[in-house]
Coordinates of C-alpha atoms (C1' of nucleotides) in Angstrom, one line a residue:
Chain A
X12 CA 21.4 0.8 10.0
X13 CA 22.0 -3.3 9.2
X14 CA 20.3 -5.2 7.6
X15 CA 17.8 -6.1 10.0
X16 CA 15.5 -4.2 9.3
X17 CA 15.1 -5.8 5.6
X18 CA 12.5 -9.1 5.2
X19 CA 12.7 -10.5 1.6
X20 CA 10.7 -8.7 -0.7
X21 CA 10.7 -5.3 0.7
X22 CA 12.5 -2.5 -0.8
X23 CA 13.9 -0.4 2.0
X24 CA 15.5 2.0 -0.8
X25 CA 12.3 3.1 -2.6
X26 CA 10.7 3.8 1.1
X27 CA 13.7 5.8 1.9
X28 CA 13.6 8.2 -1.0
X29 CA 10.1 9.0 -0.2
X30 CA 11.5 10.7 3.1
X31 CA 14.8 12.1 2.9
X32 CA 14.0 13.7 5.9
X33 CA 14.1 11.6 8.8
X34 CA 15.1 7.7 8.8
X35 CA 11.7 5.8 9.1
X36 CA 10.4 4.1 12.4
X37 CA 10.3 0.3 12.6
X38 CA 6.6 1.0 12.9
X39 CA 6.9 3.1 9.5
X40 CA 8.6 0.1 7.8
X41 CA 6.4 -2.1 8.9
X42 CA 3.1 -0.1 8.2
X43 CA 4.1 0.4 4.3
X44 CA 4.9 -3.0 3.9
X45 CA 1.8 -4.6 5.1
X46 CA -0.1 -2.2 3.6
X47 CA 1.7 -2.7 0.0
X48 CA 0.8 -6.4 0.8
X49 CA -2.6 -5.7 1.6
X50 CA -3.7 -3.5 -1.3
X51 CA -1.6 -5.4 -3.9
X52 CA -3.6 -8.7 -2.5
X53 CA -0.2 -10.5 -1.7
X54 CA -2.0 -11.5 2.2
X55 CA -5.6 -12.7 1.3
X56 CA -8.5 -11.4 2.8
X57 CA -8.6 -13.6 6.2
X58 CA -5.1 -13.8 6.8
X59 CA -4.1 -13.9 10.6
X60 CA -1.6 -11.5 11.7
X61 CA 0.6 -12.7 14.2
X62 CA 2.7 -10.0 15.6
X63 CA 5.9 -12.3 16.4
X64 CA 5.2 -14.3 13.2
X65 CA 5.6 -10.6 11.8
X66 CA 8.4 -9.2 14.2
X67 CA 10.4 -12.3 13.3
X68 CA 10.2 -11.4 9.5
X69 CA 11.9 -7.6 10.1
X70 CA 14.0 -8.9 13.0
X71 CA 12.2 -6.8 15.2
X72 CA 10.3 -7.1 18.8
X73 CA 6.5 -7.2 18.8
X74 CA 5.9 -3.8 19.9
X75 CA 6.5 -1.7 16.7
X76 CA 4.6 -4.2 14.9
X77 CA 1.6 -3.6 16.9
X78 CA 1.5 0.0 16.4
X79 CA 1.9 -0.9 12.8
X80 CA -1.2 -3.1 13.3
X81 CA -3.4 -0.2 15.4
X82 CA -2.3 2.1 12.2
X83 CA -4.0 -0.3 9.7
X84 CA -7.1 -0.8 11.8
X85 CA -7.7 2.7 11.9
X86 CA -7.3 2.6 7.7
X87 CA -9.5 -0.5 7.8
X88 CA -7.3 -2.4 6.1
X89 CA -7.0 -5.1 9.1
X90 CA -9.4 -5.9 11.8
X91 CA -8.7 -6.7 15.1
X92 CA -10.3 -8.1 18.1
X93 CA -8.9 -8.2 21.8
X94 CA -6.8 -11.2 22.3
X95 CA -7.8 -12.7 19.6
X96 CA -5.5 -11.5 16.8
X97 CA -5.7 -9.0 13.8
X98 CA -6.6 -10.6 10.6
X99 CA -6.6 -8.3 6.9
X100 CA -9.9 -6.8 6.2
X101 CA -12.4 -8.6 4.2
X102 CA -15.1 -6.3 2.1
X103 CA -18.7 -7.6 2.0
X104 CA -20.0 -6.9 -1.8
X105 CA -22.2 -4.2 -0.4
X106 CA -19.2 -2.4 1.4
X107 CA -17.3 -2.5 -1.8
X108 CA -20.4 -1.2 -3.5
X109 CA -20.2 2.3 -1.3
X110 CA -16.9 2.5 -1.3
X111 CA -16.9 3.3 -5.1
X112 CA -19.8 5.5 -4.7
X113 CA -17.9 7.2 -2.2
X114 CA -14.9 7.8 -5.1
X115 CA -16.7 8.7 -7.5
X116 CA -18.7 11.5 -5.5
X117 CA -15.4 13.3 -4.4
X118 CA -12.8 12.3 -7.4
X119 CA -15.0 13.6 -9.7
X120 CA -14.7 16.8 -7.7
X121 CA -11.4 17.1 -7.3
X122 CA -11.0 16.6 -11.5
X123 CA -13.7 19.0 -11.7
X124 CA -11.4 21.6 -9.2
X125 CA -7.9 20.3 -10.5
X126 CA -8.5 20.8 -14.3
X127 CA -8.3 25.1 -14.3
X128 CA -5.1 24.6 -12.9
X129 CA -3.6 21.7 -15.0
X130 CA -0.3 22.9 -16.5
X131 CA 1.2 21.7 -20.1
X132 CA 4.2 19.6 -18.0
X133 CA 1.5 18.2 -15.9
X134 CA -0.6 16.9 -18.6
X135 CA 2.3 15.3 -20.6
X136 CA 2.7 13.3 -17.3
X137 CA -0.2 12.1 -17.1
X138 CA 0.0 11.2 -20.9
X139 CA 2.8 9.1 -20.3
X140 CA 1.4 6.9 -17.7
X141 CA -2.0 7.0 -19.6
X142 CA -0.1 5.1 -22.9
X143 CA 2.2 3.0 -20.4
X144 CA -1.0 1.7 -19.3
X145 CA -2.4 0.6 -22.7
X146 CA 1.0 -0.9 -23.1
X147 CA 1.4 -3.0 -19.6
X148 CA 0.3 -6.8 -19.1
X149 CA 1.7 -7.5 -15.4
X150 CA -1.5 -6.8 -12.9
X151 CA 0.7 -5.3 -10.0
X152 CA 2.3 -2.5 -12.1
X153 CA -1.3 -1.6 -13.9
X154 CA -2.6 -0.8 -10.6
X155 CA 0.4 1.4 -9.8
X156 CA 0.2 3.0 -13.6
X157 CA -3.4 3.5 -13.1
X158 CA -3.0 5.0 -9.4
X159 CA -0.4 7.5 -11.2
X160 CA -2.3 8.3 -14.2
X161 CA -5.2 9.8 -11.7
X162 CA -3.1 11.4 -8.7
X163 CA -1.3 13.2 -11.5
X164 CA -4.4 14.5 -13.0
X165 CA -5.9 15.1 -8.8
X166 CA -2.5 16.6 -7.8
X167 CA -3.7 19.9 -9.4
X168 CA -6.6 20.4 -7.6
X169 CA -4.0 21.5 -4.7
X170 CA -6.7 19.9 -2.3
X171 CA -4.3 17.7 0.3
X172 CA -7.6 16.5 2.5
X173 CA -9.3 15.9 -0.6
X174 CA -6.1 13.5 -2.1
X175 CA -5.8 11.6 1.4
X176 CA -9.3 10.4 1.6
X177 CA -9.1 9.6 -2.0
X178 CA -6.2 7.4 -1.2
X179 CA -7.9 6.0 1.8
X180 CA -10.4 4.9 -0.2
X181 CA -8.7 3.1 -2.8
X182 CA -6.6 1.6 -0.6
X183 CA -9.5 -0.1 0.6
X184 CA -10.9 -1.9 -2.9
X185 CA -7.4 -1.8 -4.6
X186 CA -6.7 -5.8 -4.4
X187 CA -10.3 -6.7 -5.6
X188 CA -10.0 -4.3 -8.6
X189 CA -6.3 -5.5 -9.0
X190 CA -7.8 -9.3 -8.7
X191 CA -10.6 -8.3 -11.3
X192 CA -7.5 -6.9 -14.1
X193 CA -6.1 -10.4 -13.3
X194 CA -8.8 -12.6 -14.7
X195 CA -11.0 -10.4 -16.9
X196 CA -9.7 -8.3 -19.6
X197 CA -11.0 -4.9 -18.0
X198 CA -8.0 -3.2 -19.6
X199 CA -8.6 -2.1 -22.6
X200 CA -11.5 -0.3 -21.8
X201 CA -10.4 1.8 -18.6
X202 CA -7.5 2.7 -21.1
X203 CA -10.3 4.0 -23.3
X204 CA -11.8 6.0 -20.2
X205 CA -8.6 7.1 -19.9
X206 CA -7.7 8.7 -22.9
X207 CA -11.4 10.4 -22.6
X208 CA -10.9 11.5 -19.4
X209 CA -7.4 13.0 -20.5
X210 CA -8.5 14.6 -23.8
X211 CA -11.5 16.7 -21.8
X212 CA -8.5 17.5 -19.3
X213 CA -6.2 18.7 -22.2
X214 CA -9.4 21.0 -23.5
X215 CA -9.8 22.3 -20.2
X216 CA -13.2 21.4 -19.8
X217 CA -13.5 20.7 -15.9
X218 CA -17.2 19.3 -16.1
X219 CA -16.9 16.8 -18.6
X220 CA -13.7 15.3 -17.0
X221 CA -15.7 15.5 -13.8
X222 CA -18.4 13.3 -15.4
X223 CA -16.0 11.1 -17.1
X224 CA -14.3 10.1 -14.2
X225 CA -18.0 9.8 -11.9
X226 CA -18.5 7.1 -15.2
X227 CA -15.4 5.3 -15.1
X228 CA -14.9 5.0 -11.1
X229 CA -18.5 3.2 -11.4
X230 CA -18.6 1.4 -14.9
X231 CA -15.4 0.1 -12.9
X232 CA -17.5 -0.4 -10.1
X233 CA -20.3 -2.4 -11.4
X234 CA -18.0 -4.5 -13.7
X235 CA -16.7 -5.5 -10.3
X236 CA -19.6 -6.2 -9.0
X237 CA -20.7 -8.8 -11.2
X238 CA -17.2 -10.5 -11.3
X239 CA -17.2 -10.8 -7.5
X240 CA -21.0 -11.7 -7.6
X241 CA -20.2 -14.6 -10.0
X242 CA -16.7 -15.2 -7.9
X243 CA -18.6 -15.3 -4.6
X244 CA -21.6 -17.5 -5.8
Chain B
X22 CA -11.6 -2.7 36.7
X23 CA -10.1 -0.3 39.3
X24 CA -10.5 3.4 39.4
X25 CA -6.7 3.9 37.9
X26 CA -8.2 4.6 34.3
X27 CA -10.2 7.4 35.0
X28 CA -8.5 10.3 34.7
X29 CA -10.6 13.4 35.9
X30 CA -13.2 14.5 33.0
X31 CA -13.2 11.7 31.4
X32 CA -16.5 9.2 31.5
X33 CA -16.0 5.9 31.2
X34 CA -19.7 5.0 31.0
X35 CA -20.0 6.7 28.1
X36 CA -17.7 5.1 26.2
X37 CA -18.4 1.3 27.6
X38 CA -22.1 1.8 26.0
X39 CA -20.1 2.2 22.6
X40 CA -18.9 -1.3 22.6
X41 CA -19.7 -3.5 25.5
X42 CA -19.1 -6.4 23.8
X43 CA -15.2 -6.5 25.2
X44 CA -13.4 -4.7 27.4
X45 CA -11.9 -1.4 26.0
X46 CA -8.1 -1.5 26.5
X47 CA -6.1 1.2 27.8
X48 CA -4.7 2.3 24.3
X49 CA -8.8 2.5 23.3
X50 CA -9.5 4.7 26.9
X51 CA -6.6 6.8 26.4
X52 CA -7.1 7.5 22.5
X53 CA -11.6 8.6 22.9
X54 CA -10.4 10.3 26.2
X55 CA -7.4 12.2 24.1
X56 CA -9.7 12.7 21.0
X57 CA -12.3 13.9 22.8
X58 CA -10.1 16.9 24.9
X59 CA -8.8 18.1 21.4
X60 CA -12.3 18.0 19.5
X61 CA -13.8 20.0 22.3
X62 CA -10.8 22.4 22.1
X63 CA -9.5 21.1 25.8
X64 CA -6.0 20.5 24.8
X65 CA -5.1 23.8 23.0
X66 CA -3.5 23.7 19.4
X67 CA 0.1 23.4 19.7
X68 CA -0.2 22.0 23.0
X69 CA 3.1 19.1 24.0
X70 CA 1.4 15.9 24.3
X71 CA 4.2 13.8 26.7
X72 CA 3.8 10.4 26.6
X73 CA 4.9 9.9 30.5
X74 CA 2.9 12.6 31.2
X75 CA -0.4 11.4 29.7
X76 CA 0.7 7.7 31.1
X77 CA 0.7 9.0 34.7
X78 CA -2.9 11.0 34.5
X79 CA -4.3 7.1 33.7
X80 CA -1.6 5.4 35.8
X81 CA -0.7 3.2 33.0
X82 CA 2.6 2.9 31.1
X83 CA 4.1 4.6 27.9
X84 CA 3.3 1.7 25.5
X85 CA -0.8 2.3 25.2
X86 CA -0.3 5.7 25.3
X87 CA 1.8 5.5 22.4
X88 CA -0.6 3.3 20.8
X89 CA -3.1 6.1 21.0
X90 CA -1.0 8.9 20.4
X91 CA -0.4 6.9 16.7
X92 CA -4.3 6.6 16.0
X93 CA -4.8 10.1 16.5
X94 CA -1.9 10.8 14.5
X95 CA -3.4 9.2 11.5
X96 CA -6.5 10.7 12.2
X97 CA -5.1 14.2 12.1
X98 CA -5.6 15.1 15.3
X99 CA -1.7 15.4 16.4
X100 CA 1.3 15.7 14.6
X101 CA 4.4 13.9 15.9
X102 CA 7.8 14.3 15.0
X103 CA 10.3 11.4 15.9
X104 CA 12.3 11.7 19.3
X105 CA 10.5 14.9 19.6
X106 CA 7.4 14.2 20.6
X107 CA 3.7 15.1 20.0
X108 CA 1.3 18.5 19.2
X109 CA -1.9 18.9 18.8
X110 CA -2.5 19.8 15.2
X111 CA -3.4 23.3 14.1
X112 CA -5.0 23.8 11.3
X113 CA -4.4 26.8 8.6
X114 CA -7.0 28.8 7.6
X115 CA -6.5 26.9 4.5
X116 CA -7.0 23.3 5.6
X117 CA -9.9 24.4 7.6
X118 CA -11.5 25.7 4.2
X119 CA -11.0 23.2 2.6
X120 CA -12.3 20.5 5.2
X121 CA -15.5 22.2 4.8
X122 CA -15.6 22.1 1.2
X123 CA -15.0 18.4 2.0
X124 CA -18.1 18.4 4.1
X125 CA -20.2 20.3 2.2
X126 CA -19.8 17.5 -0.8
X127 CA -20.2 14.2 1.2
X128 CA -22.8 15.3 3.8
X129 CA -24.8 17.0 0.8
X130 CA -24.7 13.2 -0.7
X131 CA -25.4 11.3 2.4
X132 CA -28.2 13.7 3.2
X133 CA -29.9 12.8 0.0
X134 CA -29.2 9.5 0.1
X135 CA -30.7 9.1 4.0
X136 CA -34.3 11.3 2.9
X137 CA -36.1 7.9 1.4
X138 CA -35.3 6.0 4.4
X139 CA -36.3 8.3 7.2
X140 CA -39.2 6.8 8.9
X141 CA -41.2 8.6 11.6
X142 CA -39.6 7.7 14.6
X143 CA -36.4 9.3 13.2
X144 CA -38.1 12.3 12.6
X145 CA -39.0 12.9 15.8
X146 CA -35.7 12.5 17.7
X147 CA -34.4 14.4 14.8
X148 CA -37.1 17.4 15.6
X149 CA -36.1 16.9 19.8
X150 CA -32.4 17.5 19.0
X151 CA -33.5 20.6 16.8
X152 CA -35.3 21.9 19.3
X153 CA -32.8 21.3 22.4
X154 CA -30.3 22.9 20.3
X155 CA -32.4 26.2 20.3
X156 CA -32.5 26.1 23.6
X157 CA -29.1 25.2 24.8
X158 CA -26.8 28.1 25.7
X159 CA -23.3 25.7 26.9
X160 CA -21.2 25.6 23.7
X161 CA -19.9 22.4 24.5
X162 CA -23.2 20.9 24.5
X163 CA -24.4 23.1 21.8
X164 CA -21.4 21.2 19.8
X165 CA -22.9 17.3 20.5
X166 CA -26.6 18.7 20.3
X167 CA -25.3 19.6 16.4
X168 CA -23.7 16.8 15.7
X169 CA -26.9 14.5 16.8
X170 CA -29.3 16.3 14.7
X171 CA -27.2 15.9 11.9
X172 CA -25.8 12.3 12.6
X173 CA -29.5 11.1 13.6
X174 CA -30.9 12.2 9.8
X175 CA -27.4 10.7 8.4
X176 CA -28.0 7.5 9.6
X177 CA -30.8 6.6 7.6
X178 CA -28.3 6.6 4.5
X179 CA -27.3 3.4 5.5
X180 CA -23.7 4.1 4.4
X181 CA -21.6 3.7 7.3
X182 CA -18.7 4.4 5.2
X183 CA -19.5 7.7 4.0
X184 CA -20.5 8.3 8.2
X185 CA -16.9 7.4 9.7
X186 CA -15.6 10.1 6.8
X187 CA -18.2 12.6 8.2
X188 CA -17.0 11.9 11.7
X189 CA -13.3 12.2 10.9
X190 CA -13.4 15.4 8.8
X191 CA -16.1 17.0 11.4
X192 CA -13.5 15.5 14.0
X193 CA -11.0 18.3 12.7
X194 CA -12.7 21.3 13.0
X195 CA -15.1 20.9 15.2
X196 CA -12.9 22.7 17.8
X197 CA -13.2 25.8 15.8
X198 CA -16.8 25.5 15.5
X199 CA -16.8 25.3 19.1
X200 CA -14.9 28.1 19.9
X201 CA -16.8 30.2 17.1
X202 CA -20.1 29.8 19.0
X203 CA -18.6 30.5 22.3
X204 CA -17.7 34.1 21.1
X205 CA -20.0 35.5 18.0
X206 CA -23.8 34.3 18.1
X207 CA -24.4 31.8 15.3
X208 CA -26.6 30.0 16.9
X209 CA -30.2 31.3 16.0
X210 CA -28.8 31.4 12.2
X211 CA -28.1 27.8 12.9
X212 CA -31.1 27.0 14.5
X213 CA -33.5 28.3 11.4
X214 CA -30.9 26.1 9.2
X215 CA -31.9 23.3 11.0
X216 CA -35.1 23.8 11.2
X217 CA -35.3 24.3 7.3
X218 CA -33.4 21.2 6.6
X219 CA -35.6 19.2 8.7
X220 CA -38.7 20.7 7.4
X221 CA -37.1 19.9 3.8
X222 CA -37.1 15.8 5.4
X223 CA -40.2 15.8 6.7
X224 CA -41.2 16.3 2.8
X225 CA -39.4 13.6 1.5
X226 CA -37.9 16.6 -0.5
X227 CA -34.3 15.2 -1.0
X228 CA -32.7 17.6 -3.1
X229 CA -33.8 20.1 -1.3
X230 CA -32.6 18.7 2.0
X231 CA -29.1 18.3 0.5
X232 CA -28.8 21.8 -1.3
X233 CA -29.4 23.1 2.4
X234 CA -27.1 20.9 3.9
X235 CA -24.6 22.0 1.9
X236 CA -25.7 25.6 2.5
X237 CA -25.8 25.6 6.1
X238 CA -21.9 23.5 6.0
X239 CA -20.8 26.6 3.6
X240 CA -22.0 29.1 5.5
X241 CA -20.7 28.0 8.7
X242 CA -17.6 27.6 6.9
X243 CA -17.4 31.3 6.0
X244 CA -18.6 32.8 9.2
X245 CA -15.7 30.3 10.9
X246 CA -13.4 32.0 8.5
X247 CA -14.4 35.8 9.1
X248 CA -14.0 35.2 12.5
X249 CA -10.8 33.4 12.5
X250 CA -9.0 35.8 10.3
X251 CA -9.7 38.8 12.7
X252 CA -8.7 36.7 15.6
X253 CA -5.4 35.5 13.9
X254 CA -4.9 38.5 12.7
Chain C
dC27 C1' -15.0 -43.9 19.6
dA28 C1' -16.9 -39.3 20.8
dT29 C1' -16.8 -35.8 24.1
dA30 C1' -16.4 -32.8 28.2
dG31 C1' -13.0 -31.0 31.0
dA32 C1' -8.4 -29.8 32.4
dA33 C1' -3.7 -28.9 31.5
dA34 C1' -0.4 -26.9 28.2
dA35 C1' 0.8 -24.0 24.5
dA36 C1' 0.2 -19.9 21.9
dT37 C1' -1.0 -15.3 21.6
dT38 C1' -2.0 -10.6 22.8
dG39 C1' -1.8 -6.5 26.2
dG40 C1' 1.0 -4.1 29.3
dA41 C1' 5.1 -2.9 32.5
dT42 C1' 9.8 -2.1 33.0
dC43 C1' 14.2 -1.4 31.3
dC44 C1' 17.7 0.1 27.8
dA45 C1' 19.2 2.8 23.6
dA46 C1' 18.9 6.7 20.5
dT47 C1' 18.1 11.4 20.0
dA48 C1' 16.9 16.1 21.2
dT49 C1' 17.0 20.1 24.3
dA50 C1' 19.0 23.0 27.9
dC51 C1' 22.8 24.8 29.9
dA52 C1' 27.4 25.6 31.3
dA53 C1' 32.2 25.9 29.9
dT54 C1' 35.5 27.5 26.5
dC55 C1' 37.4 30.1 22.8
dG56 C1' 37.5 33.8 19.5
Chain D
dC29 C1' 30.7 39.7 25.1
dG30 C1' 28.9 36.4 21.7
dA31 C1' 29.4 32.1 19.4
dT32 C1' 30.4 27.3 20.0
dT33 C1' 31.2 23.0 21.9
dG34 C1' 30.7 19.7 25.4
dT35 C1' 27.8 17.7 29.0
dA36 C1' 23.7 16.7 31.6
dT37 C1' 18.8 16.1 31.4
dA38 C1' 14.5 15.0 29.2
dT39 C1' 12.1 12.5 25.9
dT40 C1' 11.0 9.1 22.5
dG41 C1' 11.7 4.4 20.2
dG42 C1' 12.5 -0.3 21.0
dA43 C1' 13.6 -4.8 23.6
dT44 C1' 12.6 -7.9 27.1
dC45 C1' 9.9 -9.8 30.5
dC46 C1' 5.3 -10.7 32.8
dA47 C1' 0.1 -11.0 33.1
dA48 C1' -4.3 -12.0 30.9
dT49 C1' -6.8 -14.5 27.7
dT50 C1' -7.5 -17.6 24.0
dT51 C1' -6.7 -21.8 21.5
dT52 C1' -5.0 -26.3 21.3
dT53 C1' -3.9 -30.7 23.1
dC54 C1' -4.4 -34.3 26.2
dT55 C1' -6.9 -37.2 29.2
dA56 C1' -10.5 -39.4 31.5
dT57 C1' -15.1 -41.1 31.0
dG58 C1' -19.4 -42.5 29.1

DNA sequence: CATAGAAAAATTGGATCCAATATACAATCG
DNA sequence: CGATTGTATATTGGATCCAATTTTTCTATG
């Protein structure tokens, strides 16, 4: 493998350890790329796509970079239209609204299944990213902390199906709510919801963690709302 | 247009009503056609899905076909393995619980969500499919009878995202469903479920409407289960 | 100068060809 | 005779080229 595959700011070695297994595709490299980009909010919502602008960038031809492209259509990240191009996803405020009803209906169940089978290493995992949170200033690496603090919490629920579509649909709002930490000071308070929804973990009591976390996905949710509301005009 | 994408079986019509607003390519032909044989339990569960074989039935050439064979991958529906090729997916006894479980939570929602909105006219097409699907004795039409009672009352929830996660997880396992009516009889239990749940709408009775949703998803679960334990031994 | 229309450029979708890898099978060695 | 290695074949991943379509630019005309 050169270096070819490398465009700046992509880190080929993280991807790598995450599958030891078999070398990645071009397609691979290019999927987790964009859609880092996408949900950290580094392409705006609008963005064209240009499959040779992007096969330029990995030094690669145009045709893993469309499969790439199909891939993040199906996750809705992009949209395409025949022709005409893909361009990255934009949410209208009522899509964004169901999307965090949608995470808070099936997150709060898999806290409410995970939390009989939370172990003591587990929950000093989850401890650890629940302070670093309190701790961190820099927007990109809250919205990994905060990702971390909850999959290690939803991990236990052994529920795979579950854990993809709650990825799926985070995926989705990640850059607004990363946008939202940027300019407000929501921080302090989901570091707050946090340490609640931790403590009711840690005492084993699976309903109240259940409605903790319903609570925070949509106190998150409407605090959201009305900065995008305000935002949008 | 020429004949040379329609492979036999597969009904172009029907999908050209879907979205006649541009041309489907061959990658879109090739990926309903594909994801249609494996719902419906044509293409068997382990069966090799060539690429030059699937590009001569539609007398196109490998790239679309790989272009499909990538959607379905992230929907599930195949597992590939690099320079290896593609299967369609089987799903453990497991996975298959669990995707109901899945169900059973966000069609349970979108149920009670939908009950406020249904008007009249909705109603009625909903009561036609319930009664066609008493009468129908082809399991493959049994299986679309099904999912139009139950997407026609979904609609009204007006949440098209929570509807695409319906589709994909009932995507999955529908196959099973399938070939579970084919050989035991659930379909009179069915059929009373059905009838319940629609009597439950016709009262504007939400809650009740979703706790018999979620009822008739978990019992169909379990009787799937039964019977696929004694046929896999 | 604004605008409609045509030509040119840009862009995507698809076909064909080549490279990389896996599988099947024969030849060889213990 | 069984295991192993080498070779041929099959199959997938990717590059390059061509066709279809859209977008842009240029030009003629009022």
């Amino acid at each position: 493998m050169t270096d070819r595959f490398i465009p700046p700011g992509f880190d080929v070695m993280k991807f790598a350890a995450v599958d030891v297994r078999q070398a990645a595709s071009a397609a691979d490299i290019v999927y987790e790329a964009l859609r880092k980009a996408i949900i950290e909010g580094d392409l705006a919502e609008g963005e064209n796509l240009r499959q040779d602008q992007i096969a330029q960038m990995f030094n690669i031809s145009r045709i893993p970079v469309r499969e790439a492209l199909s891939r993040l259509e199906q996750h809705g990240l992009i949209t395409t239209q025949r022709y005409k191009g893909a361009v990255v996803a934009g949410l209208s405020v009522e899509e964004i609204e169901e999307i965090f009803e949608f995470r808070a209906l099936i997150e709060a169940e898999v806290i409410r299944l995970a939390v009989p089978n939370l172990d003591r290493q587990t929950l000093e995992k989850a401890r650890r990213y629940c302070d670093a949170f309190d701790r961190e200033t820099d927007p990109h690496r809250l919205g990994e902390i905060n990702r971390n603090f909850h999959y290690s919490l939803y991990e236990a629920s052994r529920r795979p199906y579950y854990l993809q579509n709650v990825r799926s649909s985070l995926d989705r709002i990640d850059r607004y709510l990363r946008a939202q930490l940027t300019f407000t000071n929501g921080v302090p308070r989901a570091g707050r919801e946090h340490e609640a929804i931790l403590a009711a973990c840690e005492q084993g009591d699976a309903e109240l963690a259940s409605r903790l976390t319903r609570d925070h996905i949509l106190d998150a949710g409407r605090s959201l709302m009305t900065f995008l509301r305000e935002q949008r005009g």
